[in-house]
GROMACS .gro file of C-alpha atoms in nm:
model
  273
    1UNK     CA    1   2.912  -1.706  -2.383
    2UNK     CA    2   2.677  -1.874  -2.121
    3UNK     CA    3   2.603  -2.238  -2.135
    4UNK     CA    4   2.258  -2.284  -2.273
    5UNK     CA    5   2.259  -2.568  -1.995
    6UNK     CA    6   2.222  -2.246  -1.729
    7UNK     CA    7   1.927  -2.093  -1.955
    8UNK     CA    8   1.702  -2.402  -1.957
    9UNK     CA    9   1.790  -2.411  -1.539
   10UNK     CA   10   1.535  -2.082  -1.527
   11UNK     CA   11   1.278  -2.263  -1.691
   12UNK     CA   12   1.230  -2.558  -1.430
   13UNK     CA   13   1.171  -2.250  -1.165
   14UNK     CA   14   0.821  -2.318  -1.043
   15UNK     CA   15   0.726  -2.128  -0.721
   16UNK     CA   16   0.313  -2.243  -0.632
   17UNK     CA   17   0.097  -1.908  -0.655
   18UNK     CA   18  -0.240  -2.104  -0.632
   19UNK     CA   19  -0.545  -1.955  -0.471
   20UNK     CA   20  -0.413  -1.619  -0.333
   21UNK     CA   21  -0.741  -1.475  -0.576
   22UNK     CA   22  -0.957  -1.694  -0.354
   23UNK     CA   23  -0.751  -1.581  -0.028
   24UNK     CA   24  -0.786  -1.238  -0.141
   25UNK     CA   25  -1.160  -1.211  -0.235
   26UNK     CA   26  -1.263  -1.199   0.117
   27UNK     CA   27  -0.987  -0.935   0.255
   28UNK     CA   28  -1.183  -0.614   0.259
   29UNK     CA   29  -1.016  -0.409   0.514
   30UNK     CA   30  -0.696  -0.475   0.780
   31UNK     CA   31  -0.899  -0.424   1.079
   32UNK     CA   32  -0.869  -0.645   1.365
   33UNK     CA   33  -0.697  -1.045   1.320
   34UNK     CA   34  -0.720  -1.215   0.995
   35UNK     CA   35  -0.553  -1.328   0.710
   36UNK     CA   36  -0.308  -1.106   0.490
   37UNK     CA   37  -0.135  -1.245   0.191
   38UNK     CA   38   0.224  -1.147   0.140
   39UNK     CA   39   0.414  -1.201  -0.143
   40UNK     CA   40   0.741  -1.275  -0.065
   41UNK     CA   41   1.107  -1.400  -0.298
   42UNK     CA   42   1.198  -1.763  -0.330
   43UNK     CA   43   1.446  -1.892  -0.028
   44UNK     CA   44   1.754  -1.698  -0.009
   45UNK     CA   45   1.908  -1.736   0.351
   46UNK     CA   46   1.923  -1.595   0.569
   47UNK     CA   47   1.639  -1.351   0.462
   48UNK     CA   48   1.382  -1.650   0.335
   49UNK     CA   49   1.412  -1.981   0.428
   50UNK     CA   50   1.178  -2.229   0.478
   51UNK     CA   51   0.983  -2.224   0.182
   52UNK     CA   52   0.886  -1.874   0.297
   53UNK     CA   53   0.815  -1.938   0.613
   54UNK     CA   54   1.119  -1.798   0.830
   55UNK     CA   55   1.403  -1.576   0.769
   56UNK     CA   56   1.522  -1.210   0.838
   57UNK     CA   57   1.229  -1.053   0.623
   58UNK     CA   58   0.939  -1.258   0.737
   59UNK     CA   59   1.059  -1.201   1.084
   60UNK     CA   60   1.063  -0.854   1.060
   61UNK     CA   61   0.692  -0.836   0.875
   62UNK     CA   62   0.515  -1.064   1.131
   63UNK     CA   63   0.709  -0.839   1.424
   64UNK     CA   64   0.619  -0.541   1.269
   65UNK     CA   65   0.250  -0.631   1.235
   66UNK     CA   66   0.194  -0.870   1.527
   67UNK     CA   67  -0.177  -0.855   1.544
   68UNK     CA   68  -0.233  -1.002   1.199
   69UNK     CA   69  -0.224  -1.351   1.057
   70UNK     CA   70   0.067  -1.323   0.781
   71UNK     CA   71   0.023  -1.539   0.471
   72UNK     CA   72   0.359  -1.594   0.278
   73UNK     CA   73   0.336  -1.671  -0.104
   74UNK     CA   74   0.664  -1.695  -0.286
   75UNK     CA   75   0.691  -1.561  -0.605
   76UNK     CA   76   0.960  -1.467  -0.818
   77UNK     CA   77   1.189  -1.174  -0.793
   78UNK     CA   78   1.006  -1.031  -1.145
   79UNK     CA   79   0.617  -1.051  -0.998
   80UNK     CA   80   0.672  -0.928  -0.661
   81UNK     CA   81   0.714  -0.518  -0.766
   82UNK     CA   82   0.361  -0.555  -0.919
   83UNK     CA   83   0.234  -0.856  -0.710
   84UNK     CA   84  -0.016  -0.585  -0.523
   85UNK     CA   85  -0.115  -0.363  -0.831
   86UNK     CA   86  -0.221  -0.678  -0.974
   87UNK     CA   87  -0.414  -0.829  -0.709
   88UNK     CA   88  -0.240  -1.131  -0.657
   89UNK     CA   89  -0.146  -1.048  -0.292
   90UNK     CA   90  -0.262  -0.715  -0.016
   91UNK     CA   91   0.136  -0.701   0.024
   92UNK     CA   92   0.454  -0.715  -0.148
   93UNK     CA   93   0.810  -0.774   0.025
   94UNK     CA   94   1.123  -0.670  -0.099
   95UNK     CA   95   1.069  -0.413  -0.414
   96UNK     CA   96   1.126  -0.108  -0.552
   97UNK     CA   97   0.930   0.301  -0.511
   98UNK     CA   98   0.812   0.307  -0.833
   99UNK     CA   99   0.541   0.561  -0.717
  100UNK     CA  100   0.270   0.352  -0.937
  101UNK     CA  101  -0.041   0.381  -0.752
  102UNK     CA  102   0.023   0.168  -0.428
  103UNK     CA  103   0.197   0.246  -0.093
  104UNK     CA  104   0.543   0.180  -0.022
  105UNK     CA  105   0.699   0.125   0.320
  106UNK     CA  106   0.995   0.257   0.484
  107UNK     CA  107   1.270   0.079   0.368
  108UNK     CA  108   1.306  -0.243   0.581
  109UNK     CA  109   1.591  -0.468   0.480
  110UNK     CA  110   1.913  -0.389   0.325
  111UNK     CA  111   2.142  -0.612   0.138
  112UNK     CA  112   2.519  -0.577   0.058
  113UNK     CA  113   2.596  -0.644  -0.297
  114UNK     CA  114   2.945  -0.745  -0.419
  115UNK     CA  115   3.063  -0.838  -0.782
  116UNK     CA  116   3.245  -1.214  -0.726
  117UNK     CA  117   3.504  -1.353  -0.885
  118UNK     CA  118   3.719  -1.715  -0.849
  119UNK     CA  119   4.054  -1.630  -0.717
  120UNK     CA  120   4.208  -1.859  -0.973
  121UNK     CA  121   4.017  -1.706  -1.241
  122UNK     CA  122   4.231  -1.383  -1.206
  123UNK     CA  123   3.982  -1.197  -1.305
  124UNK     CA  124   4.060  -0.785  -1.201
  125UNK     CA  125   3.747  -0.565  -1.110
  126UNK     CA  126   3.808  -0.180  -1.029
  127UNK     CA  127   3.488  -0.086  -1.094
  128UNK     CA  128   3.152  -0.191  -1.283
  129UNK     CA  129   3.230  -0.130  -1.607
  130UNK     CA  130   3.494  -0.441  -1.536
  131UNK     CA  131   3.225  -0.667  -1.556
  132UNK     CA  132   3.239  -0.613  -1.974
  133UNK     CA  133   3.325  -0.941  -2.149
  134UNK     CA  134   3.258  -1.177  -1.864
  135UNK     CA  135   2.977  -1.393  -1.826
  136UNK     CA  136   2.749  -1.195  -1.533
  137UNK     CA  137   2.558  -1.382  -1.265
  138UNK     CA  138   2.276  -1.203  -1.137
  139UNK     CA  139   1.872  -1.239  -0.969
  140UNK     CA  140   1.609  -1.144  -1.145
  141UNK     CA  141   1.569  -0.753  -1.248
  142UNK     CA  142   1.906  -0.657  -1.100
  143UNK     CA  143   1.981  -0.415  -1.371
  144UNK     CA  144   1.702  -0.252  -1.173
  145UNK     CA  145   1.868  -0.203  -0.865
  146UNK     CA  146   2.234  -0.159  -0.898
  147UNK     CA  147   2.314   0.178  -1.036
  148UNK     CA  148   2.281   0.363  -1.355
  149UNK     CA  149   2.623   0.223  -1.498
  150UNK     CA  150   2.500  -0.109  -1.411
  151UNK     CA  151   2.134  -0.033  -1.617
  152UNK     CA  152   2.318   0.052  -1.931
  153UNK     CA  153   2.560  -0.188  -1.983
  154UNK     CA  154   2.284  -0.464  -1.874
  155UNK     CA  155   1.946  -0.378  -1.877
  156UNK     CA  156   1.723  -0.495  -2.167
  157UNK     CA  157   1.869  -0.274  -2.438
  158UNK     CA  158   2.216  -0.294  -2.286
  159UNK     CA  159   2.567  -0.306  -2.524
  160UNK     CA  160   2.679  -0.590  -2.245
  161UNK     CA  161   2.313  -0.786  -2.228
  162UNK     CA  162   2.480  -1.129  -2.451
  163UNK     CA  163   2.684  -1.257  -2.158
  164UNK     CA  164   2.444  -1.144  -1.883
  165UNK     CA  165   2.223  -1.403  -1.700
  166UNK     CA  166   1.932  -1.359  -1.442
  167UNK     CA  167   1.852  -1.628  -1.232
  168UNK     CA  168   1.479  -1.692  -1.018
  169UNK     CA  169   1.627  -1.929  -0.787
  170UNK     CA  170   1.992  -1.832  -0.585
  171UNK     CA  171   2.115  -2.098  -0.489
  172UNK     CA  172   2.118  -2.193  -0.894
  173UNK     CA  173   2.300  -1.863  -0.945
  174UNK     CA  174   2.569  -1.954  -0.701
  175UNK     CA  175   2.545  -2.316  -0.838
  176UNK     CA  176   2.612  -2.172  -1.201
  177UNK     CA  177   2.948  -1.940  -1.035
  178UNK     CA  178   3.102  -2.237  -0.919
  179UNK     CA  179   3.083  -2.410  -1.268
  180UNK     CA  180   3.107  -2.145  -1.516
  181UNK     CA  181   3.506  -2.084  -1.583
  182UNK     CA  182   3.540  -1.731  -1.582
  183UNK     CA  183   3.225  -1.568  -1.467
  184UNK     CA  184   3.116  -1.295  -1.243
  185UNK     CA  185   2.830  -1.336  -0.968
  186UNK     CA  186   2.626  -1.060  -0.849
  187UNK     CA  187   2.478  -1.104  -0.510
  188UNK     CA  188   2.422  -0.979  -0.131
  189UNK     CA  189   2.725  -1.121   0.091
  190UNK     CA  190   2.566  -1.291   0.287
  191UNK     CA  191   2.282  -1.532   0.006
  192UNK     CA  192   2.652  -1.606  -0.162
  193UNK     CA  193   2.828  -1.714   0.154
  194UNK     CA  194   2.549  -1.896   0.301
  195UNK     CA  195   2.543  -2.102  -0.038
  196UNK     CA  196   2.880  -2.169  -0.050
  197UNK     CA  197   2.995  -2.317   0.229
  198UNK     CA  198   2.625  -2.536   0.177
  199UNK     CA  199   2.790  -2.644  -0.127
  200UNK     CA  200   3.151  -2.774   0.066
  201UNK     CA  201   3.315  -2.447  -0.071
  202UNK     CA  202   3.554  -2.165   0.123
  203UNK     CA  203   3.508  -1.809   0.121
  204UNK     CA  204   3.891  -1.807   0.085
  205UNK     CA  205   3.838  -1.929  -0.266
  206UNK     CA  206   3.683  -1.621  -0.381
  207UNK     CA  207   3.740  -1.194  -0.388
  208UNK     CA  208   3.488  -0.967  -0.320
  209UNK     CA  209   3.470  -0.658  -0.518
  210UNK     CA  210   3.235  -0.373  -0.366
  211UNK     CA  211   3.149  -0.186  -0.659
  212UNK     CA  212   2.807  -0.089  -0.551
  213UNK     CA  213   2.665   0.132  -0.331
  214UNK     CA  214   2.785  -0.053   0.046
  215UNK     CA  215   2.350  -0.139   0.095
  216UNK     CA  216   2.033  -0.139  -0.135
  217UNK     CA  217   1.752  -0.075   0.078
  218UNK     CA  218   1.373  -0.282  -0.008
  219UNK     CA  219   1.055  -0.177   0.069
  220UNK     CA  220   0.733  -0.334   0.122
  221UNK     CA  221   0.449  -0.223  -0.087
  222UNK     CA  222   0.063  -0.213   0.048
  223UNK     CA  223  -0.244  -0.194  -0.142
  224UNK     CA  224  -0.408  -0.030   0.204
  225UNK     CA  225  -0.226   0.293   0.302
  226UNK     CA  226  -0.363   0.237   0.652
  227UNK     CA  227  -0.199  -0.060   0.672
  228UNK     CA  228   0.160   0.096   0.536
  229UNK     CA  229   0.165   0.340   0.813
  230UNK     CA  230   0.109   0.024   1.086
  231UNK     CA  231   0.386  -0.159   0.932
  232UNK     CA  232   0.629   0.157   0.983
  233UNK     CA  233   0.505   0.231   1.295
  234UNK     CA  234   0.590  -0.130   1.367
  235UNK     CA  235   0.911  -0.099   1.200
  236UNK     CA  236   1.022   0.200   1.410
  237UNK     CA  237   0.924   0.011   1.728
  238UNK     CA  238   1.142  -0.260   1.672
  239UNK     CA  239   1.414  -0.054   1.600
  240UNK     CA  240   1.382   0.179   1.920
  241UNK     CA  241   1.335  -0.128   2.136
  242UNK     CA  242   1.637  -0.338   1.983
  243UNK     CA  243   1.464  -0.631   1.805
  244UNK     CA  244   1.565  -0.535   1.458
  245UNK     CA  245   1.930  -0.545   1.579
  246UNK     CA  246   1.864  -0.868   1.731
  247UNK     CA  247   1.725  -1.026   1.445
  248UNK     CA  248   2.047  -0.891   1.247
  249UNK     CA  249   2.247  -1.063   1.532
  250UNK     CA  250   2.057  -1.374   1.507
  251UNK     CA  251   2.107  -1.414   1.153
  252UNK     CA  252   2.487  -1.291   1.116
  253UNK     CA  253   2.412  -0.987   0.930
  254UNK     CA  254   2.662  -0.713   1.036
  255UNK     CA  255   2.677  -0.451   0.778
  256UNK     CA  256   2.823  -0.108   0.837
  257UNK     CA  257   2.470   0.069   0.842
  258UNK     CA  258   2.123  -0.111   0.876
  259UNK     CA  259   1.776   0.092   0.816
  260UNK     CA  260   1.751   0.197   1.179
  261UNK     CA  261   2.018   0.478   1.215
  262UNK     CA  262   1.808   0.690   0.977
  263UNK     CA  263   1.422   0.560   1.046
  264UNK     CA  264   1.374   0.673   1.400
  265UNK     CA  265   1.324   1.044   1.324
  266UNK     CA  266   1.355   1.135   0.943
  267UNK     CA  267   1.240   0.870   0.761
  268UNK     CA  268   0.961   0.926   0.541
  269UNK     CA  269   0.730   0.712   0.365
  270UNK     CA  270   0.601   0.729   0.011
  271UNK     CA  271   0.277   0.670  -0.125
  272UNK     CA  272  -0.037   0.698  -0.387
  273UNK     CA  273  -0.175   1.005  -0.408
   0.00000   0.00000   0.00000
């Protein structure tokens, strides 16, 4: 079983959300320069950092949409798929198609997930259903996003839910790996690495077990559909002039496919009727 001491970690998770109703009462269209709110996960290097003011993902939004002032707001990983059909921000970074009545981008990052395990644990992992009887790691929603097998044994009705633990804040989930004997994290690559060797620990410590699918591709969702199809025309302009690789580069992200090889002439966007 989890340590209840990692259950009352989720509740001290406070990310400020104040005033983006003000912010947003006086957005009416995305013409010309002006403020855009964009809600955006809590830190995870090296696609947030900075209290949500640098990374991969907010360099890609403000490079894809240059001519408008970008407001971040960080919220957690459970409001951001319905941050813009509620109206707490005009845009949403890093969710889900759900094809509910807003429009969703091209996909624009991609992360690598990997179940975890201690080397000295001895812990064996073939494949997901492995991950029975040991405590699971994960960020919020991830039952979400990792595969049907995944849903079942972990979503909310899930036969494997008692020893399975979502976490708002990532660097708490790695925390909780390094101190819970026997458990199983769930992350991208390169969140986990980045945290671990900020926390005086060596890769060589741990084995990576690619069960997933090698990426998961986000999205960005827009309440304006105008202003979904000037984010992908931005997008694909970064990738045809080499930025997006750059930024990759820049932020030691080298995964065996990025969002570029298939956005250039095929990729199509989905959106509200």
């Amino acid at each position: 079983m989890i340590g209840m001491f990692w259950r009352r970690q989720l509740s001290g998770v406070g990310l400020v959300v104040g005033g983006v109703m003000g912010i947003l009462g006086f957005m009416s269209d995305v013409s010309g320069t002006q403020d855009v709110v964009v809600a955006i996960s809590p830190d995870i290097p090296p696609y947030v950092m900075g209290d949500g003011t640098a990374g991969l993902e907010v360099e890609i939004l403000r490079g894809a949409l240059p001519d408008l002032l970008l407001r971040f707001v960080q919220m957690p990983y459970d409001e951001l798929q319905t941050a813009v059909q509620e109206g707490k921000a005009m845009v949403s970074a890093g969710v889900q198609d759900l094809d509910d009545g807003v429009f969703y981008s091209l996909d624009f990052v991609e992360f690598s997930n990997a179940a975890i395990v201690k080397r000295e644990d001895g812990i064996a992992i073939q494949g997901v259903g492995d991950l029975a009887n040991h405590p699971v790691l994960t960020w919020e929603d991830a039952w979400r996003e990792l595969g049907d097998e995944f849903e079942i044994m972990f979503g909310p009705e899930g036969e494997d839910r008692e020893d399975y633990l979502e976490f708002a804040d990532q660097e708490e989930q790695v925390r909780a790996f390094w101190e819970e004997e026997g458990s199983v994290i769930v992350i991208d690559r390169c969140i986990f690495k980045y945290f671990s060797e900020a926390m005086g620990r060596d890769m060589s410590e741990v084995k990576e077990h690619l069960v997933f699918a090698p990426v998961t591709g986000f999205k960005v969702s827009f309440r304006n559909e105008d202003l979904r199809d000037r984010f992908d025309a931005g997008l694909r302009a970064l990738c045809a002039s080499g930025e997006y690789a750059a930024m990759l580069k820049r932020h030691h992200i080298d995964w065996e496919t990025t969002i570029c090889e298939g956005i250039g002439g095929g990729g199509e966007s989905s959106g509200a009727d």
